[in-house]
């Protein structure tokens, strides 16, 4: 329990569900903010075994738990146990935040909302009308592409090691966003080097470069990076991956995944409490937790 707050009959419960739950950032982040803002909530962790997931979700209602974050391996599985799913989360097919309002469970995807907020607030990047290259076609890519399409990008190029996965995701986006020009391809320099001349934003959604494998070469060759690009790597540990280092050397603006991590939490916090914790001062070591 964070210092300074008292648990009493009015205390509302928030938490995190997943399995297994290892060392995680969310309890620290949320309890820190609740403390700073003197809000009568507590954020706990609930490790729910796979065979108990449905019961666990039902339990949120019966115990009056106000809201939870959802992490691996349940972000997709929880959808079918909810009463309502926000349209962006539904399209992405993943929920990382649930609100319990009068025994109605509604799911959101604040990873996607956090990514958008990071681009706008930390990258000073106006999404509307932009051209984007996304690398990787997994869950993170789904969230990033959907929120970008929804916010008015003009062109989206998706490249992936496995062509089929890029094509499948490209088809979904093209169906949902007929006005966005969408193209898919593989990690071939002769293709992406042409795209690098054309796009405003590059987002690396692959885990390449993540600690402990920090010295591996970037997932694409960075020879054609230039100073008009914003290059985002969703990896946050290390803070500067090899792709971001190369982007900086080319004079490009860069963002790592720390902003998305923080803002997904901030967006969830605001959904549950109605208070935007953005103005509180976060400790300098917050990402080392
Ligand atoms: P997440 O849900 O975090 O996005 P994921 O679903 O495992 O994670 O997706 C990871 C993505 O990174 C995939 O698109 C994967 O490419 P494949 O579809 O070919 O598997 C990509 N990826 C992972 N390791 C990679 C590597 N070493 N080189 C290139 N792409 C890689």
Coordinates of C-alpha atoms and ligand atoms in Angstrom, one line a residue, residues 136-140 160-162 165 187 206-208 219, ligand 1:
X136 CA 5.9 -5.9 -38.0
X137 CA 2.4 -7.4 -38.1
X138 CA 1.7 -8.7 -34.6
X139 CA -0.6 -7.4 -31.9
X140 CA 1.2 -4.1 -31.4
X160 CA 6.8 -7.8 -42.2
X161 CA 9.2 -10.8 -42.2
X162 CA 6.2 -13.1 -43.0
X165 CA 0.7 -11.9 -41.9
X187 CA 11.4 -6.6 -45.4
X206 CA 8.9 -5.8 -33.7
X207 CA 10.8 -6.8 -30.5
X208 CA 14.2 -6.6 -32.4
X219 CA 15.2 -4.9 -38.3
Ligands
LIG1 P1 3.3 -8.2 -30.5 O1 2.0 -8.7 -30.1 O2 4.1 -7.6 -29.3 O3 3.3 -7.2 -31.6 P2 4.0 -10.5 -31.9 O4 2.6 -10.8 -32.2 O5 4.9 -11.7 -31.5 O6 4.3 -9.4 -30.8 O7 4.6 -9.9 -33.3 C1 5.9 -9.6 -33.4 C2 6.2 -9.1 -34.8 O8 7.6 -8.9 -34.9 C3 5.8 -10.1 -35.9 O9 5.3 -9.4 -37.0 C4 7.2 -10.7 -36.2 O10 7.3 -11.1 -37.6 P3 6.7 -12.5 -38.1 O11 5.2 -12.2 -38.4 O12 7.4 -12.8 -39.4 O13 6.8 -13.5 -37.1 C5 8.1 -9.6 -36.0 N1 9.4 -10.1 -35.6 C6 9.8 -10.7 -34.5 N2 11.1 -11.0 -34.5 C7 11.6 -10.6 -35.7 C8 12.9 -10.6 -36.3 N3 14.0 -11.1 -35.6 N4 13.0 -10.0 -37.5 C9 11.9 -9.5 -38.1 N5 10.7 -9.5 -37.6 C10 10.5 -10.0 -36.4

